[in-house]
């Protein structure tokens, strides 16, 4: 387990039992879309061009991390100044709920980019915020420049095997300034060897810099989405976080912040974010792991102020013994005594009302879609999830599947994808990319884990329109000559245009004709060779290239000398006749 950066206990913090209860509430209160995880037959095709997720070295090298937890509630202490997200009091006005402007923008920009490039991943920006919180305290409270690059390097401890993993230098010190061992770098704490594979350009400046929060956020999101993960599935979510740092405590810490941020955040100016209390060297002012080479839970200082804070385990028991004395009821001016008898049972708390869940999917927009082969569909299938009262359901899981004989795929080259509905209940499928196979197929939308009737869309891929040319022109004017029993050595190239515009992929037919007045195929003179090497005087399977040009195959000659005519006919009506001169070869 990676050593933890110690966290000072807040005054009046809850007991272990209260902390356990609070943590249980955090982990149990999954937002819509994360409950009832879908472990069905989901398509796990690897995204094109995406490196596989590693299963050995964590993304941060197993470095230390901040173990501060979100504010907790103390149920038995009225007037407590700290609260649990989602309970009365809220958290949106708490300092810990504030995220620096540039850092927050980077997380949301990464979410939007991956929603476009890898929609089946369902990456929420709040997950990036949770990881950014424990890895660097949101880039040291947002200590970044206008372009999102940290003002000062944020470095993890030296990974020299002394309390941490042993990772020898892989970048020549380019990122971490250490030419002997690697160190985690930047707001999302990438070790250089991992950044080499996963680095991304998130702000479009042409650079991949782990010290830039936009680049680092997009890289972290891509890493979390690797291996076809769907982060709306609890098992995939846990696996992704553990891939960042192989520690159960790390997983629980990230999940606690993830739940906290999902319940409300607000933007604060850069440089004013809350700094983790356990170690202020993660603030972007230098060495994050300078004083954290050892596990503070083992050899940290004594006393409450220096005690390392770790997450309680579910089986932890309250340390306080139950009150067993008898209370004295109040009489007259006597207020009575609380006593220590069996505590008076508290009336049951009425649980908050919850949505009834998705009961129906309705179509939004047209149910018939079409596209030209090799292009993207202009519109994507779209449905709306509603409950029994007809109200929209947010966070509902909707699975889209391509059915039928087609090579059309969703963006990411997958045949199925699960998406979450928006606040208005709408769930839009990833962009459909038409293949080359023409015809009609079906896209089916299903409410995952619900008995709602599926919705089907009819999609049609149409053949590409055939390019046409109204003119053919030869490139070059050199006379074409050859001897009998030989071949023409100079290439014959033509260009196709339509209203002066160069036309690619125009079908062209080449025919050796008898004469302009009698354009029937000639039975003697120059000829071509077909795919089987057989002499032919007509070739029909010719097309212009991207520049609108066509260079004809080699033209051979038989034993007939004279002037012959080659006619080129393009789709669209363009015609070009070219003279071929064949001279008698000298007698041997």
Coordinates of C-alpha atoms in Angstrom, one line a residue:
X1 CA 0.0 0.0 0.0
X2 CA 1.3 3.4 -0.8
X3 CA 2.2 5.6 2.2
X4 CA -0.3 8.4 2.9
X5 CA 0.2 12.1 3.4
X6 CA -1.0 12.7 6.9
X7 CA -4.1 14.7 7.6
X8 CA -4.6 16.7 10.8
X9 CA -7.8 15.9 12.6
X10 CA -10.3 18.7 12.8
X11 CA -11.3 19.8 16.3
X12 CA -14.6 18.2 17.2
X13 CA -14.3 15.5 14.5
X14 CA -16.6 12.6 14.7
X15 CA -15.7 9.4 16.5
X16 CA -14.6 6.3 14.5
X17 CA -18.1 5.0 14.6
X18 CA -19.6 8.3 13.2
X19 CA -16.9 8.4 10.5
X20 CA -17.7 4.8 9.6
X21 CA -21.4 5.7 9.3
X22 CA -20.7 8.8 7.2
X23 CA -18.4 6.9 4.9
X24 CA -21.0 4.1 4.6
X25 CA -23.5 6.8 3.6
X26 CA -21.1 8.2 1.1
X27 CA -20.3 5.0 -0.6
X28 CA -23.9 3.7 -0.5
X29 CA -25.6 6.8 -1.9
X30 CA -24.7 6.2 -5.5
X31 CA -26.1 8.7 -7.9
X32 CA -28.5 7.6 -10.6
X33 CA -26.7 5.6 -13.2
X34 CA -24.3 4.1 -10.7
X35 CA -26.8 1.9 -8.9
X36 CA -27.8 -1.4 -10.3
X37 CA -24.5 -1.7 -12.2
X38 CA -24.9 -3.1 -15.7
X39 CA -22.8 -6.3 -15.9
X40 CA -24.5 -7.5 -19.1
X41 CA -23.0 -8.3 -22.4
X42 CA -21.4 -4.9 -23.2
X43 CA -19.2 -4.5 -26.2
X44 CA -15.6 -4.1 -25.0
X45 CA -13.9 -3.3 -28.3
X46 CA -10.6 -1.5 -27.8
X47 CA -10.9 2.1 -29.1
X48 CA -8.9 2.8 -32.2
X49 CA -5.5 4.2 -31.5
X50 CA -5.8 3.8 -27.8
X51 CA -3.1 2.2 -25.8
X52 CA -4.2 -0.7 -23.5
X53 CA -4.6 0.0 -19.8
X54 CA -1.6 -1.2 -17.9
X55 CA -2.2 -3.6 -15.0
X56 CA 1.1 -3.3 -13.2
X57 CA 2.6 0.2 -12.5
X58 CA 0.0 2.7 -11.2
X59 CA -0.4 5.9 -13.1
X60 CA 1.2 7.9 -10.2
X61 CA 3.8 5.3 -9.5
X62 CA 2.2 4.5 -6.1
X63 CA 3.2 7.9 -4.8
X64 CA 1.8 9.5 -1.6
X65 CA -1.5 11.3 -1.8
X66 CA -3.6 13.6 0.3
X67 CA -6.0 11.8 2.7
X68 CA -8.2 14.7 3.7
X69 CA -11.8 13.7 3.5
X70 CA -14.9 15.8 2.6
X71 CA -16.7 17.5 5.5
X72 CA -18.5 14.9 7.7
X73 CA -21.6 15.2 9.7
X74 CA -21.8 14.6 13.5
X75 CA -25.4 13.4 13.9
X76 CA -25.3 13.4 17.7
X77 CA -23.9 17.0 18.0
X78 CA -26.5 19.6 17.0
X79 CA -25.1 22.7 15.5
X80 CA -22.0 20.9 14.1
X81 CA -20.2 23.1 11.6
X82 CA -19.4 20.3 9.3
X83 CA -21.8 18.3 7.3
X84 CA -22.2 15.4 4.9
X85 CA -23.1 16.2 1.3
X86 CA -26.7 15.5 0.5
X87 CA -27.9 16.0 4.1
X88 CA -29.6 19.2 5.4
X89 CA -27.2 22.1 5.2
X90 CA -25.7 21.2 1.9
X91 CA -22.0 21.6 0.9
X92 CA -22.1 24.1 -2.0
X93 CA -21.1 26.9 0.3
X94 CA -18.3 25.1 2.0
X95 CA -14.7 26.0 1.2
X96 CA -13.9 22.4 0.2
X97 CA -16.6 22.5 -2.4
X98 CA -14.8 25.3 -4.3
X99 CA -12.7 24.3 -7.3
X100 CA -10.3 26.9 -8.9
X101 CA -11.7 28.2 -12.2
X102 CA -8.9 27.0 -14.6
X103 CA -8.8 23.6 -12.9
X104 CA -12.6 23.2 -13.1
X105 CA -12.6 24.3 -16.7
X106 CA -9.9 21.7 -17.5
X107 CA -12.0 18.9 -16.0
X108 CA -15.1 19.9 -17.8
X109 CA -13.2 20.3 -21.1
X110 CA -11.8 16.8 -20.7
X111 CA -15.2 15.4 -20.0
X112 CA -16.6 17.0 -23.2
X113 CA -13.7 15.8 -25.3
X114 CA -14.1 12.2 -24.2
X115 CA -17.9 12.4 -24.5
X116 CA -17.2 13.0 -28.2
X117 CA -14.3 10.6 -28.8
X118 CA -15.3 7.8 -26.3
X119 CA -19.0 8.3 -25.4
X120 CA -19.4 4.8 -24.1
X121 CA -17.0 5.6 -21.2
X122 CA -19.4 8.0 -19.5
X123 CA -16.6 9.9 -17.8
X124 CA -17.9 12.4 -15.3
X125 CA -15.8 15.5 -14.6
X126 CA -16.4 15.0 -10.9
X127 CA -14.2 11.9 -11.0
X128 CA -11.3 13.9 -12.4
X129 CA -11.9 16.5 -9.7
X130 CA -11.8 13.8 -7.0
X131 CA -8.5 12.4 -8.3
X132 CA -7.1 15.9 -8.7
X133 CA -8.1 16.6 -5.1
X134 CA -6.2 13.7 -3.6
X135 CA -3.3 13.9 -6.0
X136 CA -2.4 17.6 -5.9
X137 CA -5.1 19.5 -3.9
X138 CA -6.6 20.7 -7.2
X139 CA -3.2 21.8 -8.6
X140 CA -2.3 23.3 -5.2
X141 CA -5.4 25.4 -4.9
X142 CA -5.3 26.4 -8.5
X143 CA -1.8 27.8 -8.5
X144 CA -1.7 27.9 -12.3
X145 CA -1.0 30.4 -15.0
X146 CA -3.5 31.7 -17.7
X147 CA -2.7 28.7 -19.9
X148 CA -3.3 26.2 -17.1
X149 CA 0.3 25.4 -16.4
X150 CA 1.4 25.2 -12.8
X151 CA 3.3 28.2 -11.6
X152 CA 5.7 25.9 -9.7
X153 CA 6.3 22.2 -10.3
X154 CA 4.2 19.8 -8.3
X155 CA 6.4 16.7 -7.7
X156 CA 5.8 13.5 -5.8
X157 CA 8.5 11.8 -3.7
X158 CA 11.5 10.3 -5.3
X159 CA 10.6 6.8 -6.3
X160 CA 13.9 5.2 -5.2
X161 CA 12.5 2.3 -3.3
X162 CA 12.7 4.0 0.1
X163 CA 9.1 3.8 1.3
X164 CA 7.9 3.9 -2.3
X165 CA 8.2 1.9 -5.5
X166 CA 11.6 1.8 -7.2
X167 CA 11.3 3.4 -10.6
X168 CA 14.5 4.3 -12.3
X169 CA 14.7 7.4 -14.5
X170 CA 12.8 7.2 -17.8
X171 CA 12.8 10.8 -19.0
X172 CA 16.4 12.0 -18.4
X173 CA 14.9 14.3 -15.8
X174 CA 13.0 16.3 -18.4
X175 CA 9.8 16.4 -16.4
X176 CA 10.8 15.7 -12.9
X177 CA 14.3 17.2 -12.8
X178 CA 15.7 13.8 -11.5
X179 CA 18.0 11.9 -13.8
X180 CA 18.3 8.9 -11.5
X181 CA 14.8 8.1 -10.5
X182 CA 11.3 9.0 -11.6
X183 CA 8.8 11.2 -9.6
X184 CA 5.1 11.8 -10.2
X185 CA 4.6 15.2 -12.0
X186 CA 1.9 17.8 -12.3
X187 CA -1.7 18.3 -11.2
X188 CA -2.7 14.7 -11.9
X189 CA 0.7 13.2 -10.8
X190 CA 1.8 11.2 -13.8
X191 CA 5.1 9.4 -13.6
X192 CA 7.2 10.2 -16.8
X193 CA 7.0 6.7 -18.2
X194 CA 3.2 6.7 -18.0
X195 CA 3.0 10.2 -19.5
X196 CA 5.1 9.0 -22.5
X197 CA 2.2 6.7 -23.4
X198 CA -0.8 8.7 -22.2
X199 CA 0.2 12.3 -22.6
X200 CA -2.5 14.4 -24.3
X201 CA -2.8 18.0 -25.7
X202 CA -5.8 19.2 -23.9
X203 CA -5.5 23.0 -24.6
X204 CA -4.7 22.8 -28.3
X205 CA -1.3 24.4 -28.1
X206 CA 0.5 21.5 -29.8
X207 CA 2.3 20.5 -26.6
X208 CA 1.8 17.6 -24.2
X209 CA 2.8 18.9 -20.8
X210 CA 2.1 17.0 -17.6
X211 CA 2.4 20.3 -15.7
X212 CA -0.6 21.8 -17.6
X213 CA -3.9 21.0 -16.0
X214 CA -5.8 20.8 -19.4
X215 CA -3.3 18.3 -20.8
X216 CA -3.1 16.3 -17.6
X217 CA -6.9 16.2 -17.1
X218 CA -7.5 14.9 -20.7
X219 CA -4.7 12.3 -20.2
X220 CA -6.1 11.2 -16.9
X221 CA -9.6 10.8 -18.4
X222 CA -8.2 8.8 -21.4
X223 CA -6.4 6.5 -19.0
X224 CA -9.5 6.0 -16.9
X225 CA -11.6 5.2 -20.0
X226 CA -9.0 2.7 -21.3
X227 CA -9.8 -0.9 -22.1
X228 CA -13.4 -0.2 -23.0
X229 CA -14.4 0.8 -19.5
X230 CA -17.9 2.2 -18.8
X231 CA -17.5 4.3 -15.7
X232 CA -21.2 4.3 -15.0
X233 CA -20.6 0.6 -14.1
X234 CA -19.4 0.4 -10.5
X235 CA -16.9 -2.5 -11.2
X236 CA -15.4 -0.5 -14.1
X237 CA -15.2 2.7 -11.9
X238 CA -13.4 0.9 -9.1
X239 CA -11.0 -0.8 -11.6
X240 CA -10.2 2.6 -13.2
X241 CA -9.4 4.3 -9.9
X242 CA -7.4 1.3 -8.6
X243 CA -5.4 1.5 -11.9
X244 CA -4.4 5.0 -10.9
X245 CA -3.1 3.9 -7.5
X246 CA -3.3 0.3 -6.3
X247 CA -4.6 1.0 -2.8
X248 CA -8.0 0.3 -1.3
X249 CA -7.6 3.4 1.0
X250 CA -6.9 5.4 -2.2
X251 CA -10.1 4.1 -3.8
X252 CA -12.2 4.9 -0.8
X253 CA -10.7 8.4 -0.5
X254 CA -11.3 9.2 -4.2
X255 CA -14.9 7.8 -4.0
X256 CA -15.7 10.0 -1.0
X257 CA -14.6 13.1 -2.9
X258 CA -16.4 11.9 -6.1
X259 CA -19.7 11.7 -4.2
X260 CA -19.0 15.0 -2.5
X261 CA -18.4 16.9 -5.8
X262 CA -21.5 15.3 -7.4
X263 CA -23.6 16.9 -4.7
X264 CA -22.6 20.5 -5.5
X265 CA -19.5 22.5 -6.2
X266 CA -18.8 26.1 -7.1
X267 CA -16.0 28.0 -8.9
X268 CA -13.4 30.0 -7.0
X269 CA -10.7 32.2 -8.5
X270 CA -7.4 30.5 -9.3
X271 CA -5.0 30.4 -6.4
X272 CA -7.7 30.5 -3.8
X273 CA -8.7 26.9 -3.6
X274 CA -8.7 25.0 -0.3
X275 CA -5.3 23.4 0.4
X276 CA -5.1 19.9 1.9
X277 CA -4.4 20.4 5.6
X278 CA -2.1 17.4 6.0
X279 CA 0.7 18.6 3.9
X280 CA 1.0 22.1 2.4
X281 CA 3.8 21.1 0.1
X282 CA 1.2 19.9 -2.5
X283 CA 0.2 23.5 -3.1
X284 CA 2.2 23.8 -6.2
X285 CA 5.1 25.5 -4.5
X286 CA 7.5 22.7 -5.0
X287 CA 8.0 19.2 -3.6
X288 CA 4.7 17.5 -2.9
X289 CA 6.4 14.5 -1.3
X290 CA 9.3 16.3 0.4
X291 CA 8.3 15.2 4.0
X292 CA 6.2 12.2 3.2
X293 CA 8.7 9.5 2.5
X294 CA 7.5 7.4 5.3
X295 CA 4.0 6.2 6.3
X296 CA 2.8 8.8 8.8
X297 CA 0.4 6.1 10.1
X298 CA 3.5 4.2 11.4
X299 CA 6.0 6.7 12.6
X300 CA 4.2 10.1 12.5
X301 CA 4.3 12.4 15.5
X302 CA 2.3 11.7 18.6
X303 CA -0.9 13.4 19.7
X304 CA -4.1 14.2 17.9
X305 CA -2.7 17.1 15.9
X306 CA -0.2 14.8 14.2
X307 CA -2.3 11.6 13.9
X308 CA -2.7 10.3 10.4
X309 CA -6.3 10.1 9.2
X310 CA -7.2 6.9 7.5
X311 CA -10.6 5.8 6.3
X312 CA -12.5 3.5 8.8
X313 CA -13.3 0.0 7.8
X314 CA -17.0 -1.1 7.7
X315 CA -16.4 -3.5 10.6
X316 CA -15.0 -0.8 12.9
X317 CA -16.9 -0.7 16.3
X318 CA -17.7 2.4 18.4
X319 CA -15.2 3.0 21.1
X320 CA -17.7 4.5 23.5
X321 CA -19.6 2.0 25.7
X322 CA -23.4 2.3 25.6
X323 CA -25.2 4.3 28.3
X324 CA -26.9 1.8 30.7
X325 CA -28.1 4.0 33.7
X326 CA -31.7 5.1 34.2
X327 CA -32.6 8.6 33.2
X328 CA -34.5 10.9 35.7
X329 CA -37.6 12.5 34.2
X330 CA -38.0 16.3 34.7
X331 CA -40.4 17.4 37.4
X332 CA -41.2 21.0 38.2
X333 CA -38.0 23.0 38.2
X334 CA -36.0 19.9 38.1
X335 CA -34.8 19.5 34.5
X336 CA -34.0 15.9 35.2
X337 CA -30.8 14.0 34.3
X338 CA -30.0 12.3 31.1
X339 CA -29.1 9.1 32.9
X340 CA -27.3 6.2 31.5
X341 CA -30.1 3.7 31.0
X342 CA -31.2 2.3 27.7
X343 CA -31.5 5.3 25.4
X344 CA -34.9 6.4 24.4
X345 CA -35.7 5.1 20.9
X346 CA -35.7 7.8 18.4
X347 CA -38.7 8.0 16.0
X348 CA -37.8 6.5 12.6
X349 CA -36.7 9.0 10.1
X350 CA -38.8 9.2 7.0
X351 CA -36.5 8.5 4.1
X352 CA -36.4 11.1 1.4
X353 CA -38.6 10.5 -1.6
X354 CA -36.8 9.0 -4.6
X355 CA -37.7 9.0 -8.2
X356 CA -39.7 6.0 -9.3
X357 CA -37.2 5.2 -12.0
X358 CA -37.5 4.9 -15.7
X359 CA -40.8 3.4 -16.8
X360 CA -40.9 4.4 -20.5
X361 CA -38.6 5.5 -23.3
X362 CA -40.0 7.9 -25.9
X363 CA -38.6 8.9 -29.2
X364 CA -37.2 12.4 -29.6
X365 CA -37.1 13.5 -33.2
X366 CA -37.3 11.3 -36.3
X367 CA -37.2 7.5 -36.1
X368 CA -35.7 7.2 -39.6
X369 CA -32.1 8.1 -40.2
X370 CA -30.0 8.0 -43.3
X371 CA -26.4 8.8 -44.5
X372 CA -24.2 8.3 -47.6
X373 CA -21.7 5.4 -47.4
X374 CA -18.5 6.4 -45.8
X375 CA -19.9 9.5 -44.0
X376 CA -21.4 10.3 -40.6
X377 CA -25.1 10.4 -40.0
X378 CA -26.3 14.0 -39.5
X379 CA -28.5 13.0 -36.6
X380 CA -28.1 10.5 -33.8
X381 CA -30.8 8.4 -32.3
X382 CA -32.3 10.1 -29.3
X383 CA -34.8 9.0 -26.6
X384 CA -36.3 10.5 -23.4
X385 CA -36.6 8.5 -20.2
X386 CA -39.7 9.3 -18.1
X387 CA -41.1 7.9 -14.9
X388 CA -44.7 6.7 -14.2
X389 CA -45.8 10.3 -13.8
X390 CA -44.4 11.3 -17.1
X391 CA -41.6 13.3 -15.6
X392 CA -38.1 13.1 -17.0
X393 CA -35.6 10.9 -15.3
X394 CA -32.0 12.1 -15.1
X395 CA -29.0 9.7 -15.0
X396 CA -31.0 6.8 -16.5
X397 CA -28.9 4.3 -18.3
X398 CA -29.8 3.8 -21.9
X399 CA -28.1 1.2 -24.1
X400 CA -27.9 1.7 -27.8
X401 CA -27.2 -1.3 -30.1
X402 CA -26.7 -1.6 -33.9
X403 CA -28.6 -4.6 -35.2
X404 CA -28.6 -6.1 -38.7
X405 CA -26.2 -6.8 -41.5
X406 CA -24.2 -3.5 -41.7
X407 CA -20.7 -2.2 -41.2
X408 CA -21.9 1.0 -39.7
X409 CA -20.5 1.7 -36.2
X410 CA -20.9 4.2 -33.4
X411 CA -18.0 6.7 -32.9
X412 CA -15.2 4.6 -31.4
X413 CA -15.9 1.8 -33.9
X414 CA -18.2 0.0 -31.5
X415 CA -21.6 -1.7 -32.1
X416 CA -23.1 -0.8 -28.7
X417 CA -22.8 2.0 -26.1
X418 CA -24.4 2.9 -22.8
X419 CA -25.1 6.5 -22.1
X420 CA -26.7 8.4 -19.2
X421 CA -29.8 10.7 -19.7
X422 CA -29.4 14.4 -19.1
X423 CA -31.4 16.5 -16.6
X424 CA -34.3 16.7 -19.0
X425 CA -34.3 12.9 -19.4
X426 CA -32.9 12.9 -22.9
X427 CA -30.2 10.3 -23.9
X428 CA -28.5 10.8 -27.2
X429 CA -26.6 7.9 -28.9
X430 CA -23.0 8.4 -30.0
X431 CA -22.5 9.6 -33.5
X432 CA -23.1 6.9 -36.2
X433 CA -20.5 6.4 -38.8
X434 CA -21.8 4.8 -42.0
X435 CA -19.7 2.1 -43.5
X436 CA -19.4 1.1 -47.2
X437 CA -22.1 -1.5 -47.1
X438 CA -25.4 0.0 -48.3
X439 CA -28.8 -1.0 -47.0
X440 CA -31.1 -0.7 -43.9
X441 CA -30.5 -1.7 -40.4
X442 CA -31.9 -1.0 -36.9
X443 CA -30.6 0.9 -33.9
X444 CA -32.3 -0.2 -30.6
X445 CA -32.5 1.8 -27.4
X446 CA -33.1 -0.1 -24.2
X447 CA -33.5 1.2 -20.6
X448 CA -30.8 -0.8 -18.7
X449 CA -32.3 -2.8 -15.8
X450 CA -35.8 -1.7 -16.5
X451 CA -38.8 -3.3 -18.2
X452 CA -39.6 -0.3 -20.4
X453 CA -40.3 -1.3 -24.0
X454 CA -37.3 -0.7 -26.2
X455 CA -37.4 2.0 -28.9
X456 CA -36.1 1.2 -32.4
X457 CA -34.8 3.5 -35.2
X458 CA -34.5 2.6 -38.8
X459 CA -31.2 3.6 -40.4
X460 CA -30.3 3.5 -44.1
X461 CA -26.9 3.8 -45.7
X462 CA -27.2 5.0 -49.3
X463 CA -24.7 4.5 -52.1
X464 CA -22.2 7.3 -52.8
X465 CA -23.3 9.5 -55.7
X466 CA -21.1 8.7 -58.7
X467 CA -18.8 11.7 -59.5
X468 CA -19.2 13.1 -62.9
X469 CA -16.9 15.0 -65.3
X470 CA -17.8 17.3 -68.2
X471 CA -14.3 17.5 -69.5
X472 CA -11.1 15.4 -69.9
X473 CA -7.8 16.8 -70.8
X474 CA -4.4 15.2 -71.4
X475 CA -1.5 16.3 -69.2
X476 CA 1.4 16.9 -71.5
X477 CA 1.4 17.1 -75.3
X478 CA 4.3 14.8 -76.4
X479 CA 3.4 12.6 -79.3
X480 CA 2.9 9.0 -78.3
X481 CA 4.9 6.6 -80.5
X482 CA 6.0 3.0 -80.3
X483 CA 7.4 0.2 -82.5
X484 CA 5.5 -3.0 -83.4
X485 CA 5.9 -5.8 -80.9
X486 CA 6.9 -3.3 -78.2
X487 CA 5.1 -0.8 -75.8
X488 CA 4.7 2.9 -75.4
X489 CA 7.3 4.1 -72.9
X490 CA 5.8 7.6 -72.2
X491 CA 3.0 7.6 -69.6
X492 CA -0.4 8.8 -70.6
X493 CA -2.1 10.9 -67.9
X494 CA -5.4 12.8 -68.1
X495 CA -7.3 15.1 -65.8
X496 CA -11.1 15.2 -65.1
X497 CA -13.0 18.3 -64.3
X498 CA -16.6 19.4 -63.9
X499 CA -17.4 23.0 -64.5
X500 CA -13.7 23.7 -64.0
X501 CA -13.5 21.8 -60.7
X502 CA -11.2 18.9 -60.3
X503 CA -13.1 15.7 -59.9
X504 CA -11.9 12.6 -57.9
X505 CA -13.1 9.1 -58.3
X506 CA -14.7 9.7 -61.7
X507 CA -15.2 6.3 -63.5
X508 CA -13.3 6.3 -66.9
X509 CA -13.5 3.8 -69.7
X510 CA -10.6 3.4 -72.2
X511 CA -11.3 1.8 -75.6
X512 CA -9.1 1.3 -78.7
X513 CA -11.6 2.3 -81.4
X514 CA -11.6 1.8 -85.1
X515 CA -12.1 5.5 -85.9
X516 CA -13.9 8.6 -84.7
X517 CA -16.7 7.9 -87.1
X518 CA -16.8 4.3 -86.2
X519 CA -16.2 4.1 -82.5
X520 CA -16.4 0.3 -82.3
X521 CA -13.6 -1.5 -80.5
X522 CA -10.6 -2.2 -82.8
X523 CA -9.5 -5.8 -83.3
X524 CA -5.9 -4.9 -84.0
X525 CA -3.2 -2.5 -83.0
X526 CA -2.4 -1.3 -79.5
X527 CA -3.9 -3.1 -76.5
X528 CA -3.9 -3.4 -72.7
X529 CA -3.4 -6.4 -70.5
X530 CA -6.2 -7.3 -68.0
X531 CA -5.8 -8.7 -64.5
X532 CA -5.0 -12.2 -65.9
X533 CA -2.5 -10.9 -68.4
X534 CA -4.8 -11.4 -71.4
X535 CA -4.7 -8.8 -74.2
X536 CA -7.8 -6.5 -74.2
X537 CA -8.7 -3.3 -76.1
X538 CA -11.2 -2.0 -73.5
X539 CA -10.7 -1.2 -69.8
X540 CA -13.6 -0.1 -67.8
X541 CA -12.5 -0.3 -64.2
X542 CA -10.5 3.0 -64.2
X543 CA -11.0 6.0 -61.8
X544 CA -9.4 9.4 -61.3
X545 CA -7.4 9.9 -58.1
X546 CA -7.8 12.6 -55.4
X547 CA -6.2 15.1 -57.8
X548 CA -8.6 14.2 -60.5
X549 CA -5.9 12.5 -62.5
X550 CA -5.7 9.1 -64.2
X551 CA -2.5 7.5 -65.5
X552 CA -3.4 4.7 -67.9
X553 CA -1.8 1.2 -67.6
X554 CA 1.0 0.2 -70.0
X555 CA -0.1 0.2 -73.6
X556 CA 1.5 -2.6 -75.8
X557 CA 1.6 -3.1 -79.6
X558 CA 1.1 -6.1 -81.8
X559 CA 2.6 -6.5 -85.3
X560 CA 0.4 -3.9 -87.0
X561 CA 1.9 -0.5 -87.8
X562 CA -0.1 2.7 -88.4
X563 CA -2.1 5.4 -86.6
X564 CA -4.6 4.3 -84.0
X565 CA -7.2 6.0 -81.8
X566 CA -7.7 5.6 -78.1
X567 CA -11.0 7.0 -76.7
X568 CA -11.5 7.9 -73.1
X569 CA -15.1 8.3 -71.8
X570 CA -15.8 9.7 -68.3
X571 CA -19.0 9.3 -66.3
X572 CA -20.9 12.5 -67.0
X573 CA -20.3 12.5 -70.8
X574 CA -16.7 13.8 -71.1
X575 CA -14.9 12.3 -74.1
X576 CA -11.2 12.5 -75.2
X577 CA -9.6 10.9 -78.3
X578 CA -5.8 10.4 -78.3
X579 CA -3.7 9.3 -81.3
X580 CA -1.3 6.5 -80.9
X581 CA 1.4 6.0 -83.6
X582 CA 3.0 2.6 -84.2
X583 CA 6.0 2.3 -86.5
X584 CA 7.3 -0.9 -88.1
X585 CA 10.2 -2.4 -86.1
X586 CA 13.4 -3.0 -88.2
X587 CA 13.9 -6.5 -89.5
X588 CA 16.2 -8.5 -87.3

